[in-house]
Short mmCIF file of C-alpha atoms in Angstrom, two decimals:
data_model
loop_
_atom_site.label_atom_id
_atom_site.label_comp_id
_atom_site.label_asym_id
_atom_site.label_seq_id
_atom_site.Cartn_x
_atom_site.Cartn_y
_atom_site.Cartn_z
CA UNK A 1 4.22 32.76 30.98
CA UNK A 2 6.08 30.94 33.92
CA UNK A 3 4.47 27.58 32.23
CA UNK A 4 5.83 28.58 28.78
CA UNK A 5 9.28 29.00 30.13
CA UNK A 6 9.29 25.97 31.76
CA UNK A 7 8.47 23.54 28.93
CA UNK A 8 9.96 25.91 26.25
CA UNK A 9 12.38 22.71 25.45
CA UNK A 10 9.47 20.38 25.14
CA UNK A 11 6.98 23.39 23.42
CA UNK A 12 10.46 23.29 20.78
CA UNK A 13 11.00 19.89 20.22
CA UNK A 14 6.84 19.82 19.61
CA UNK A 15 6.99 22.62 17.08
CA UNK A 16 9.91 20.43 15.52
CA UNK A 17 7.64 17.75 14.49
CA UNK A 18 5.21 19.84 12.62
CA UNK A 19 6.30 19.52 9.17
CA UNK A 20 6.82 15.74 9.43
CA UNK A 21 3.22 15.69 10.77
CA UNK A 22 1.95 17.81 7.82
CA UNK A 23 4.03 15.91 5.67
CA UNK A 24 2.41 12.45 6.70
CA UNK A 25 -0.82 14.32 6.05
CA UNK A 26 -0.29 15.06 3.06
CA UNK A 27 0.92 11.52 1.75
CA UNK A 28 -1.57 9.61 3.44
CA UNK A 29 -4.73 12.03 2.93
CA UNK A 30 -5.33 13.06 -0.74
CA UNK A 31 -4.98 17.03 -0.40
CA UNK A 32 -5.08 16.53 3.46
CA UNK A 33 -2.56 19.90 3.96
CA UNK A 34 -5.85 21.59 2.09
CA UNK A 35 -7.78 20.88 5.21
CA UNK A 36 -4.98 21.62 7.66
CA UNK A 37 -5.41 25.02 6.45
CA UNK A 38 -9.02 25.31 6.14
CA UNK A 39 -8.91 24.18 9.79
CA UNK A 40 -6.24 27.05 10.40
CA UNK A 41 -8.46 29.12 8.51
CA UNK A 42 -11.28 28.33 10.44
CA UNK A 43 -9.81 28.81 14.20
CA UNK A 44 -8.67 32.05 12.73
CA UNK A 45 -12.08 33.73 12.30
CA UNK A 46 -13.25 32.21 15.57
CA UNK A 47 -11.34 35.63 17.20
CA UNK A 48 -10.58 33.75 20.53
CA UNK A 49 -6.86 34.01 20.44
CA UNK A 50 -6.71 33.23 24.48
CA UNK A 51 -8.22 29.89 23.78
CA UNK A 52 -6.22 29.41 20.40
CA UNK A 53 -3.26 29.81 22.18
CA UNK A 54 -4.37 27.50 25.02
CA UNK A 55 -5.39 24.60 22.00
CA UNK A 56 -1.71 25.12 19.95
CA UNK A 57 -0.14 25.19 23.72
CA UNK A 58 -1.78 22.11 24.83
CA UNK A 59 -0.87 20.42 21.17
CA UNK A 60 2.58 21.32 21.30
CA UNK A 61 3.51 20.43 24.36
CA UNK A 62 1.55 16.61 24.11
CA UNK A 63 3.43 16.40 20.71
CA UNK A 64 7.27 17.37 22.52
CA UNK A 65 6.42 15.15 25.06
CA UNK A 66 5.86 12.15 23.22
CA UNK A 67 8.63 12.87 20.66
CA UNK A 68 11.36 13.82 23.43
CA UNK A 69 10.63 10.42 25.54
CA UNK A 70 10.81 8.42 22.56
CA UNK A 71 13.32 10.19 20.95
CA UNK A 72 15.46 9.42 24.03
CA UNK A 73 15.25 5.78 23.37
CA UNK A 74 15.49 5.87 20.07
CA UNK A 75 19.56 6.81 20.71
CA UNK A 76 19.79 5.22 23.51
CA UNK A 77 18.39 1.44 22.85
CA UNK A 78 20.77 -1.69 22.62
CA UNK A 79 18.18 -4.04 20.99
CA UNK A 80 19.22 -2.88 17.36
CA UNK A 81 22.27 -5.64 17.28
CA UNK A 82 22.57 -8.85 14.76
CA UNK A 83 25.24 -11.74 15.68
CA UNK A 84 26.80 -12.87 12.55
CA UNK A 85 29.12 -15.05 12.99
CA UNK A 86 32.11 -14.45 15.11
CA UNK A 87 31.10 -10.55 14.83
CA UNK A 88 28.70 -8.71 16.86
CA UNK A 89 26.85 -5.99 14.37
CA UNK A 90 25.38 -3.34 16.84
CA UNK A 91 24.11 0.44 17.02
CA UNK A 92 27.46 2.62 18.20
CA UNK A 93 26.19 5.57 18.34
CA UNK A 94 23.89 6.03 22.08
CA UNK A 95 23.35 8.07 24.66
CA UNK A 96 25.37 5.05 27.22
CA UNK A 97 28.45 4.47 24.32
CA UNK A 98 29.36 8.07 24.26
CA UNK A 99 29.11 8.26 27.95
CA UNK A 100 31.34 5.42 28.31
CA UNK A 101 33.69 6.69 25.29
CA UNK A 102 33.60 9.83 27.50
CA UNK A 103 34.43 7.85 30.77
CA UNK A 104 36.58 5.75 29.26
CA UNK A 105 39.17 8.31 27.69
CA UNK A 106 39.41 10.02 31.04
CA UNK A 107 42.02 9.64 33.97
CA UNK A 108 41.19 7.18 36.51
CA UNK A 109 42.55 9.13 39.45
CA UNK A 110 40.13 12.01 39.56
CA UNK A 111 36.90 9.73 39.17
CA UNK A 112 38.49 7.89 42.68
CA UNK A 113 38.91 11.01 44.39
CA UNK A 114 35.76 12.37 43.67
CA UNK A 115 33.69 9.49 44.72
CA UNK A 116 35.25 9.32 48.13
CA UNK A 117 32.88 10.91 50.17
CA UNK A 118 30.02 9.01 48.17
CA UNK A 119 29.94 4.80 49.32
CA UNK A 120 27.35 4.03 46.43
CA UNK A 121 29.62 6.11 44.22
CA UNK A 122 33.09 4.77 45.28
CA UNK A 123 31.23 1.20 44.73
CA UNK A 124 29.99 2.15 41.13
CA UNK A 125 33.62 3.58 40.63
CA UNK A 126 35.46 0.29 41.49
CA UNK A 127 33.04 -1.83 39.10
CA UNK A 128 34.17 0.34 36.74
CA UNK A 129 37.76 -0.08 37.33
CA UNK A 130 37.06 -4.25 37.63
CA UNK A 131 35.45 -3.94 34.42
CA UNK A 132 37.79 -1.32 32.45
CA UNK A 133 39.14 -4.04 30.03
CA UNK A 134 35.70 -3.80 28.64
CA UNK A 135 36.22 -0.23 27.54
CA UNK A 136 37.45 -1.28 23.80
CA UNK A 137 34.94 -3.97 23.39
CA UNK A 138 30.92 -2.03 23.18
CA UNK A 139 31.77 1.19 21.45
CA UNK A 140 33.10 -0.33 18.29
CA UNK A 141 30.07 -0.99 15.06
CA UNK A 142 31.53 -3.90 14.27
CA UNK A 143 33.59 -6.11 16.45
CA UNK A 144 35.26 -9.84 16.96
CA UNK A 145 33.60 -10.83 19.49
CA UNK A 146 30.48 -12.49 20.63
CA UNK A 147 27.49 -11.11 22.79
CA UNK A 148 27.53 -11.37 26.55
CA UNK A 149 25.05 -10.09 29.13
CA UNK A 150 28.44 -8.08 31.16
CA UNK A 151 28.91 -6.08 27.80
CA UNK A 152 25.82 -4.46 28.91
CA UNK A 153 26.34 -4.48 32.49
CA UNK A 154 29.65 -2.58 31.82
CA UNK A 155 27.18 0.38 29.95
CA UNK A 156 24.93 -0.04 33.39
CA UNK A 157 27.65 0.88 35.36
CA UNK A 158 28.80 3.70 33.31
CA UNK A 159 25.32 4.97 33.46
CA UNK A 160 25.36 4.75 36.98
CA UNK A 161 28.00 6.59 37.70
CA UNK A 162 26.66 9.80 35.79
CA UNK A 163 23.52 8.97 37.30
CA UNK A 164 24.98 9.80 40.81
CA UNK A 165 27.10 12.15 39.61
CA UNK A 166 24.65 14.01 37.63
CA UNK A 167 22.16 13.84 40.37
CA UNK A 168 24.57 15.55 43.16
CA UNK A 169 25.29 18.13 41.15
CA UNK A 170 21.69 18.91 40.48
CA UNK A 171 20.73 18.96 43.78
CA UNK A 172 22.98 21.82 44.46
CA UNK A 173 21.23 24.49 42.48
CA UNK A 174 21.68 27.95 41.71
CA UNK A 175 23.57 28.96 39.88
CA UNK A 176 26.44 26.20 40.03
CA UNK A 177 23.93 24.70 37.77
CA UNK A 178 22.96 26.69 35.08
CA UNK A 179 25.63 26.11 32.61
CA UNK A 180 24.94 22.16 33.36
CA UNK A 181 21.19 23.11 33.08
CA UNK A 182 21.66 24.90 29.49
CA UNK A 183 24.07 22.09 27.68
CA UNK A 184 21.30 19.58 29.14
CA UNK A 185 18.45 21.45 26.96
CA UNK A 186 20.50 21.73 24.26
CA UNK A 187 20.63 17.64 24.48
CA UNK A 188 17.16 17.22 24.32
CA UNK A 189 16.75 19.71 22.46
CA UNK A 190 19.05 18.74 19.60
CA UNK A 191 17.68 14.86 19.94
CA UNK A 192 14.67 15.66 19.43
CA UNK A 193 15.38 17.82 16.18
CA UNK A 194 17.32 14.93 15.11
CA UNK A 195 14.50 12.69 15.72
CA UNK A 196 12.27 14.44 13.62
CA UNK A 197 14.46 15.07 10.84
CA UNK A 198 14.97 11.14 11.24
CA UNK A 199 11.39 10.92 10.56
CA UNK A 200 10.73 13.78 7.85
CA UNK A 201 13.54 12.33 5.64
CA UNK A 202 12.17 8.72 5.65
CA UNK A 203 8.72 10.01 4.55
CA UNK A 204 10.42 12.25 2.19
CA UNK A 205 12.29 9.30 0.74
CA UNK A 206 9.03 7.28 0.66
CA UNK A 207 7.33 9.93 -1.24
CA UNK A 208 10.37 10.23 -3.21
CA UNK A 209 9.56 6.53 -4.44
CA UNK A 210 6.04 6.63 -4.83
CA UNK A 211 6.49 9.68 -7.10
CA UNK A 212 9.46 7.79 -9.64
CA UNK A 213 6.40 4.45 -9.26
CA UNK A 214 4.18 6.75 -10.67
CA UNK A 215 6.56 9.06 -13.07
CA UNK A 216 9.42 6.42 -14.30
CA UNK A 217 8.40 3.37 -13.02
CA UNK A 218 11.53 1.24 -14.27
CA UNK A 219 14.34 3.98 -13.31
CA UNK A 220 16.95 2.36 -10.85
CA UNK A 221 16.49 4.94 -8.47
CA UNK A 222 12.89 3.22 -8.34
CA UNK A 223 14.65 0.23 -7.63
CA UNK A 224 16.61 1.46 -5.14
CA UNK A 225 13.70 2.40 -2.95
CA UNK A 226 11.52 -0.48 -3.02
CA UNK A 227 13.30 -2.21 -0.96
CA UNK A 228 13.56 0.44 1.63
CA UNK A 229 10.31 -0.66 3.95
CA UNK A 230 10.99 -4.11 3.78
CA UNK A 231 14.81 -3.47 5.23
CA UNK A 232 13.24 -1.32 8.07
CA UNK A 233 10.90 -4.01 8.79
CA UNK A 234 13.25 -6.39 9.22
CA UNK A 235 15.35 -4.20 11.75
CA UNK A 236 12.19 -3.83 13.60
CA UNK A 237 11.64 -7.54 13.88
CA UNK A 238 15.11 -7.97 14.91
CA UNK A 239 15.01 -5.36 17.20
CA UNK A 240 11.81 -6.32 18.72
CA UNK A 241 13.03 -9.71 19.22
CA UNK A 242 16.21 -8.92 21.50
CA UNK A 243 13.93 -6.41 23.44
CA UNK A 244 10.92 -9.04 24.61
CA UNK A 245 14.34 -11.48 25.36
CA UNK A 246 16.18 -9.37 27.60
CA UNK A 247 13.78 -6.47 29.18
CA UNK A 248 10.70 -6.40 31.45
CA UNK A 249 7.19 -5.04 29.93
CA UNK A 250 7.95 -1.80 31.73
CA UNK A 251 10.46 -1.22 29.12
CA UNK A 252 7.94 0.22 25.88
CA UNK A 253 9.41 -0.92 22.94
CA UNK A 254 9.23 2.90 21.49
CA UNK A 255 12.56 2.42 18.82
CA UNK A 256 10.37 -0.62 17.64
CA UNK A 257 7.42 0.60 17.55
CA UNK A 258 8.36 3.77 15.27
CA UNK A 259 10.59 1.44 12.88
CA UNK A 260 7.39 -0.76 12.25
CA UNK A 261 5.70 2.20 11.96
CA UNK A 262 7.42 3.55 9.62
CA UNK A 263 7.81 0.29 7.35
CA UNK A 264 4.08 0.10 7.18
CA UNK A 265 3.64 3.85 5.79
CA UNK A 266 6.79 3.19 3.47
CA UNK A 267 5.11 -0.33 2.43
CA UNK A 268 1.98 1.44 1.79
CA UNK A 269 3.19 4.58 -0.21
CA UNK A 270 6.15 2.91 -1.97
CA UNK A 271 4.19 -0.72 -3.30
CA UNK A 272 0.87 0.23 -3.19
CA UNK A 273 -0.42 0.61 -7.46
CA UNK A 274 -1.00 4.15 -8.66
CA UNK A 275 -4.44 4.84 -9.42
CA UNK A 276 -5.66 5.25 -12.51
CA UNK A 277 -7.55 8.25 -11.21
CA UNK A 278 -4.44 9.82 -9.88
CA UNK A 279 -3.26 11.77 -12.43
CA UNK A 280 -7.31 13.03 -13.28
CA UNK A 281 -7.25 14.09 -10.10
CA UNK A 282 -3.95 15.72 -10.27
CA UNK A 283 -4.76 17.93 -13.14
CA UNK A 284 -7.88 19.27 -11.76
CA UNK A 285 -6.01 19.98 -8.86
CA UNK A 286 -3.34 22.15 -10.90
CA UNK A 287 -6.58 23.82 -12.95
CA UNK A 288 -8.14 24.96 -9.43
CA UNK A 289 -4.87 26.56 -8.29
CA UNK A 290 -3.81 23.98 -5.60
CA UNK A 291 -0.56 23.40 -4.49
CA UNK A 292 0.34 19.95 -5.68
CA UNK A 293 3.41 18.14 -4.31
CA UNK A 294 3.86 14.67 -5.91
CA UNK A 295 6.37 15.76 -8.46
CA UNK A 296 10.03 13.30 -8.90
CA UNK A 297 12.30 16.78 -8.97
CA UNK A 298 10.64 18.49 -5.59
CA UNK A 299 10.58 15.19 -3.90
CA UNK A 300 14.47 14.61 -4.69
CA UNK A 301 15.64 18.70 -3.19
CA UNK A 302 13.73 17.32 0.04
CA UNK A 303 15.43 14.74 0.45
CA UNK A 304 18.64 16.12 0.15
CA UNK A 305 17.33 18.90 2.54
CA UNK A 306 15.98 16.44 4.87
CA UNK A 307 19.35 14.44 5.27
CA UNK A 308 21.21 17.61 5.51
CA UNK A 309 19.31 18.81 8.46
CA UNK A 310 19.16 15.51 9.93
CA UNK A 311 22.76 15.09 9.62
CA UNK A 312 23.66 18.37 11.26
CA UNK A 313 21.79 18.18 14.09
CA UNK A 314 22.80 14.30 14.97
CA UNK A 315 26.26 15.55 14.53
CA UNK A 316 25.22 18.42 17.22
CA UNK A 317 23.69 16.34 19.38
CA UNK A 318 26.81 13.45 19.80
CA UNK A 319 29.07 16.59 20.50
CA UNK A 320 26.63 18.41 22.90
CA UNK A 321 26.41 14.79 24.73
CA UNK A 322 29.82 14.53 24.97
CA UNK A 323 30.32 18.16 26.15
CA UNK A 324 27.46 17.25 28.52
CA UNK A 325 29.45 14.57 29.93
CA UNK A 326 32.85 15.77 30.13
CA UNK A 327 31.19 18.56 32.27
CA UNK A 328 29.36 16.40 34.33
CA UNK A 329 32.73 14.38 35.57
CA UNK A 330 35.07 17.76 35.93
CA UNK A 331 32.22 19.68 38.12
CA UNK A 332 31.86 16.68 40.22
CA UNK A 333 35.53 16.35 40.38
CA UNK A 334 36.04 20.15 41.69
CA UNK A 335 33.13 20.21 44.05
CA UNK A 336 35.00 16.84 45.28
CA UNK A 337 38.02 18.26 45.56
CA UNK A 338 37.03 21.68 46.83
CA UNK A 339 34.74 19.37 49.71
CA UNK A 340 38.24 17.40 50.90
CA UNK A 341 40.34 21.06 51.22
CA UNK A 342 36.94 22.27 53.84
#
């Protein structure tokens, strides 16, 4: 039980991803959710519920794990930026430009005081104020200005400075912590949903596709979607391209590797030719009593559900980040200034 309370955020975000993963299953596996429930089935009558538990345990908590550290770079990566022209074209919304919105929008005093007692804070804290000019210039989508490497090293420093800040007030535990400790697990909690719906909607819209190929082949909604893989590929590239320029190898390339990821099951469910077999197949499946799912009008409602959801928690998650930071800087502040009056 004690291990179930302490990954319950990463158990969550696992659970999360479950529908997406049945999802893919069924579009790439020809009555693959069939078997997903045979295999249910099957576990069911195996009456070990101990070692059930143990399997779904061990499957959810692999899943939230993968999906929480690469949903973390997926809004937090600065390799999803195009130069055209005299404007830079860049992702606005991460995990370092609300921080710095956050930062930025404060009052310089307080962030002084508190870093008094802290040298590599105080440091951090006049980089910052050397480099404040900067504030308007990375949190804007699309901006007159060109690319240069201290745009970055202006997010760094933000970062840094809740880094330290973050960190101090961790290490004082108890309960000083606990409100800190809950808005952080609504974070990753919340990215992680957001992730996922990310990911369900773009198969949903892929599905949505292959269903109007197969149904109305020539309708411009059709038209619409075609397209779709081939634009995500090409963000990928782009993306992949600024990450090998300006990062070590330690830095995975996870934002990358899910965009190409997804382009290839798009490319493949979108272009690929209906079989002639398909609707044969279909038919028998309807005669038998299966659940059948490649229909234009269920197909459109989840997509519209999908990018509801999706939309609802991103929106939670930029507000719970900036909550999270906002506390961050006033707890520091008041430990800082209840330290100095000691």
């Amino acid at each position: 039980m004690g291990a179930l309370t302490i990954a319950f955020d990463t158990i969550l975000v696992g659970a999360l991803s479950l529908p997406w993963v049945v999802l893919l299953i069924h579009l790439l596996c020809f009555e693959g959710e069939n078997r997903v429930g045979s295999f249910l089935d099957w576990l069911k009558k195996q009456e070990q519920p101990a070692a059930v538990g143990v399997l779904l345990f061990a499957m959810a908590y692999t899943m939230g794990s993968a999906v929480t550290r690469i949903a973390q770079d997926f809004f937090n990566d600065s390799d999803l930026r195009l130069q055209l022209g005299g404007h830079m074209l860049h992702e606005s919304v991460t995990e370092d430009r609300i921080l710095t919105r956050v930062y930025c929008s404060g009052d310089d005093n307080h962030l002084l005081r508190a870093g008094a007692g802290n040298p590599t804070l105080a440091d951090k804290l006049k980089e910052f104020q050397a480099q404040r000019a900067r504030c308007s210039l990375p949190l804007g989508g699309l901006t007159s200005y060109k690319y240069e490497r201290e745009d970055d090293d202006f997010l760094e420093t933000v970062a840094d400075i809740f880094g330290l800040q973050e960190n101090a007030l961790m290490d004082k535990g108890g309960d000083f912590t606990v409100r800190l400790r809950q808005i952080h697990d609504q974070v990753m909690v919340l990215r992680g949903a957001a992730f996922n719906g990310m990911i369900g909607f773009s198969l949903c819209v892929f599905a949505l596709g292959a269903a109007l190929r197969r149904e109305k082949p020539g309708s411009w909604w059709s038209l619409v979607i075609v397209p779709v893989p081939a634009i995500v590929f090409a963000v990928a590239v782009i993306a992949l391209n600024n990450h090998f320029h300006e990062h070590l190898p330690a830095d995975p390339p996870y934002m990358e590797f899910t965009l190409l990821l997804l382009a290839l099951v798009g490319a493949g469910l979108v272009w690929r030719r209906p079989s002639p077999q398909t609707p044969a197949r279909l038919e028998g499946l309807r005669n038998r009593g299966t659940k059948c799912s490649w229909r234009k009008g269920q197909w459109a409602k989840l997509v519209l559900l999908s990018a509801i959801l999706t939309l609802a928690a991103f929106q939670g998650w930029w507000s719970t980040e900036v909550l999270y930071g906002t506390q961050v800087i006033y707890s520091y502040d008041s430990q800082g200034i209840t330290t100095a009056q000691k």
